[in-house]
Short mmCIF file of C-alpha atoms in Angstrom, two decimals:
data_model
loop_
_atom_site.label_atom_id
_atom_site.label_comp_id
_atom_site.label_asym_id
_atom_site.label_seq_id
_atom_site.Cartn_x
_atom_site.Cartn_y
_atom_site.Cartn_z
CA MET A 117 9.87 9.98 18.98
CA ILE A 118 11.30 7.13 20.93
CA LEU A 119 13.79 8.02 23.54
CA GLY A 120 14.71 11.27 22.09
CA MET A 121 15.23 9.50 18.56
CA PRO A 122 12.68 10.61 15.89
CA LEU A 123 11.17 7.83 13.96
CA PHE A 124 11.01 9.85 10.68
CA PRO A 125 12.89 12.50 9.16
CA GLU A 126 11.96 15.99 9.71
CA GLN A 127 9.64 17.48 6.97
CA ALA A 128 11.71 20.10 5.30
CA SER A 129 10.21 20.39 1.82
CA SER A 130 6.74 21.11 0.31
CA LEU A 131 6.73 17.57 -0.88
CA ALA A 132 7.35 15.78 2.15
CA PRO A 133 3.90 15.95 3.91
CA HIS A 134 2.42 14.61 0.74
CA VAL A 135 4.76 11.54 0.67
CA ASP A 136 4.43 10.93 4.38
CA ALA A 137 0.57 11.05 3.92
CA LEU A 138 0.77 8.46 1.31
CA PHE A 139 3.22 6.33 3.14
CA PHE A 140 0.75 6.34 6.24
CA PHE A 141 -2.18 5.50 4.09
CA LEU A 142 -0.36 2.41 2.76
CA LEU A 143 0.97 1.43 6.47
CA GLY A 144 -2.78 1.95 7.92
CA VAL A 145 -4.25 -0.03 5.08
CA THR A 146 -1.63 -2.78 5.35
CA GLY A 147 -2.02 -2.96 9.13
CA VAL A 148 -5.66 -3.42 8.83
CA PHE A 149 -5.46 -6.35 6.36
CA ILE A 150 -2.96 -8.09 8.71
CA LEU A 151 -5.07 -7.79 11.74
CA VAL A 152 -8.49 -8.91 9.73
CA ILE A 153 -6.14 -11.87 7.98
CA ALA A 154 -4.52 -12.95 11.37
CA PHE A 155 -7.88 -12.80 13.13
CA CYS A 156 -9.43 -14.89 10.25
CA VAL A 157 -6.96 -17.50 10.37
CA LEU A 158 -7.07 -18.14 14.11
CA TYR A 159 -11.00 -17.73 14.05
CA PHE A 160 -11.12 -20.36 11.25
CA ALA A 161 -8.40 -22.41 12.61
CA ILE A 162 -10.26 -22.82 15.87
CA LYS A 163 -13.89 -23.17 14.46
CA TYR A 164 -13.09 -25.61 11.72
CA ARG A 165 -10.47 -28.12 13.20
CA ARG A 166 -10.92 -31.75 12.73
CA ARG A 167 -12.50 -33.17 15.93
CA SER A 168 -12.30 -36.89 15.11
CA GLU A 169 -10.48 -39.09 12.32
CA HIS A 170 -13.86 -39.97 10.58
CA GLU A 171 -15.41 -36.47 10.60
CA VAL A 172 -16.38 -35.27 7.29
CA PRO A 173 -16.80 -31.49 6.77
CA PRO A 174 -20.08 -30.20 5.35
CA PRO A 175 -20.11 -29.07 1.61
CA THR A 176 -19.17 -25.59 0.93
CA ARG A 177 -21.69 -23.23 -0.27
CA GLU A 178 -21.33 -20.27 -3.01
CA HIS A 179 -21.57 -16.92 -1.57
CA LEU A 180 -21.57 -14.54 -4.40
CA LYS A 181 -21.70 -11.38 -2.47
CA LEU A 182 -18.87 -12.19 -0.14
CA GLU A 183 -16.66 -13.14 -3.28
CA VAL A 184 -17.52 -9.72 -5.04
CA ALA A 185 -16.98 -7.98 -1.78
CA TRP A 186 -13.20 -9.41 -1.11
CA ILE A 187 -12.62 -8.61 -4.73
CA ALA A 188 -14.02 -5.03 -5.09
CA VAL A 189 -12.74 -3.92 -1.73
CA PRO A 190 -8.93 -4.53 -2.51
CA LEU A 191 -9.28 -3.36 -6.24
CA VAL A 192 -10.82 -0.24 -4.90
CA LEU A 193 -8.15 0.20 -2.31
CA LEU A 194 -5.14 -0.75 -4.86
CA MET A 195 -6.48 1.82 -7.48
CA THR A 196 -6.82 4.45 -5.05
CA MET A 197 -3.30 3.98 -3.86
CA PHE A 198 -2.27 3.77 -7.29
CA ALA A 199 -3.85 6.94 -8.30
CA TRP A 200 -2.42 8.73 -5.17
CA GLY A 201 0.99 7.63 -5.87
CA ALA A 202 0.91 8.47 -9.77
CA SER A 203 -0.45 11.73 -8.90
CA LEU A 204 2.35 12.49 -6.49
CA PHE A 205 4.89 10.97 -8.98
CA VAL A 206 3.91 13.52 -11.86
CA THR A 207 3.62 16.39 -9.26
CA SER A 208 7.19 15.69 -8.00
CA SER A 209 8.64 15.08 -11.66
CA GLN A 210 7.55 18.36 -13.09
CA PRO A 211 9.25 21.40 -11.70
CA ARG A 212 8.15 24.77 -11.51
CA PRO A 213 9.08 27.03 -14.36
CA ASP A 214 10.43 29.62 -11.93
CA ALA A 215 12.85 27.04 -10.13
CA LEU A 216 16.46 28.00 -9.50
CA GLU A 217 18.59 25.68 -11.61
CA ILE A 218 21.45 24.09 -9.69
CA HIS A 219 23.83 21.57 -11.61
CA VAL A 220 25.03 18.42 -9.76
CA ILE A 221 28.02 16.13 -10.67
CA GLY A 222 28.29 12.89 -8.82
CA LYS A 223 31.76 11.41 -8.50
CA GLN A 224 32.91 8.34 -6.38
CA TRP A 225 32.78 9.65 -2.82
CA MET A 226 31.68 13.12 -3.59
CA TRP A 227 29.17 15.31 -5.03
CA HIS A 228 30.35 18.59 -6.61
CA ILE A 229 27.53 21.31 -6.82
CA GLN A 230 27.45 24.40 -9.09
CA HIS A 231 25.45 27.36 -8.63
CA PRO A 232 24.05 29.62 -11.54
CA GLN A 233 25.90 32.68 -9.78
CA GLY A 234 29.33 30.62 -10.29
CA ARG A 235 29.49 29.44 -6.62
CA ARG A 236 30.53 25.89 -6.14
CA GLU A 237 30.42 23.52 -3.11
CA ILE A 238 31.58 19.96 -2.49
CA ASN A 239 29.18 17.70 -0.43
CA GLU A 240 27.20 20.44 0.62
CA LEU A 241 23.99 22.30 -0.80
CA HIS A 242 23.01 25.64 0.33
CA VAL A 243 19.65 26.78 -1.26
CA PRO A 244 17.19 29.80 -0.44
CA LEU A 245 14.29 28.72 1.73
CA GLY A 246 11.04 29.06 0.12
CA ARG A 247 12.12 28.83 -3.36
CA ALA A 248 11.83 26.18 -6.14
CA ILE A 249 15.20 24.42 -6.63
CA ARG A 250 15.77 22.23 -9.66
CA LEU A 251 18.71 19.84 -9.48
CA VAL A 252 20.21 18.76 -12.98
CA MET A 253 22.60 15.73 -12.11
CA ALA A 254 24.92 13.94 -13.98
CA SER A 255 27.78 11.25 -13.11
CA GLU A 256 31.37 11.25 -14.14
CA ASP A 257 31.87 7.45 -13.38
CA VAL A 258 29.20 5.12 -11.80
CA ILE A 259 25.80 5.13 -10.63
CA HIS A 260 25.02 7.46 -7.69
CA ASP A 261 21.71 8.36 -5.82
CA PHE A 262 21.26 11.56 -4.76
CA TYR A 263 19.17 11.48 -1.58
CA LEU A 264 17.83 14.17 0.88
CA PRO A 265 15.72 12.23 3.41
CA ASP A 266 14.32 15.31 4.93
CA PHE A 267 13.18 16.60 1.70
CA ARG A 268 11.75 13.27 0.62
CA ILE A 269 13.60 13.39 -2.54
CA LYS A 270 15.94 10.32 -3.97
CA GLN A 271 17.16 10.40 -7.49
CA ASP A 272 19.56 8.06 -9.47
CA VAL A 273 22.21 9.48 -11.08
CA ILE A 274 23.64 7.51 -14.13
CA PRO A 275 26.44 8.04 -16.07
CA GLY A 276 26.17 9.24 -19.73
CA ARG A 277 22.48 10.87 -18.88
CA TYR A 278 21.00 13.96 -17.04
CA THR A 279 18.43 13.47 -14.40
CA SER A 280 16.49 16.13 -12.51
CA GLU A 281 14.83 16.42 -9.42
CA TRP A 282 13.33 19.59 -7.60
CA PHE A 283 11.85 20.85 -4.52
CA VAL A 284 10.94 23.55 -2.23
CA PRO A 285 12.63 23.90 1.08
CA THR A 286 10.33 25.04 3.61
CA ARG A 287 12.27 24.92 6.74
CA LEU A 288 15.57 26.24 7.83
CA GLY A 289 18.39 24.25 9.06
CA GLU A 290 21.04 21.66 8.28
CA TYR A 291 20.03 18.47 6.64
CA HIS A 292 22.03 15.16 5.69
CA LEU A 293 22.89 14.84 2.17
CA PHE A 294 23.55 11.04 1.16
CA CYS A 295 24.72 8.99 -1.95
CA ALA A 296 22.24 5.98 -1.26
CA GLU A 297 23.71 4.04 -4.00
CA TYR A 298 26.88 1.89 -3.20
CA CYS A 299 29.38 3.23 -5.79
CA GLY A 300 32.86 1.54 -4.68
CA THR A 301 34.93 0.39 -1.98
CA ASN A 302 35.32 3.93 -0.13
CA HIS A 303 31.47 4.66 -0.38
CA SER A 304 31.06 4.78 3.63
#
């Protein structure tokens, strides 16, 4: 937290810690590579600078172990990231069979939400704590994007197609619900 402002949204669903862990792993690997590459650029720029107009550099030698290492290490890291991300995607795509099904219709500048017991809401979603929730979504007009940052869910809602998203709320509270797709002039 910087100056009383959180850097990341609260983790309010069962999926959020897993998404955050993958994000921080990606951030860490990226940071390490940035530092290593920046160090190498500076080191080699100083070590191999031209000292005179007539200086000829020595011929380069092949170093097979080094070449294999800088292919193998990034490959292993990228495959780890891919497998972790794919596993998380599959987990987040398959709702639990006991999930409470709630229907969501996106219209320009509003979300219309219909609970199975008949209760209706506009631009608000009230769900029970600790229960799996499956949102079945459709759009009446243009592309929308159902986004709950604290739950780490974001799903495009496309006209003429049903999409779904699911989550398990783990914290009691009020959380922001957004349309993250520009859907017309009064979007904001």
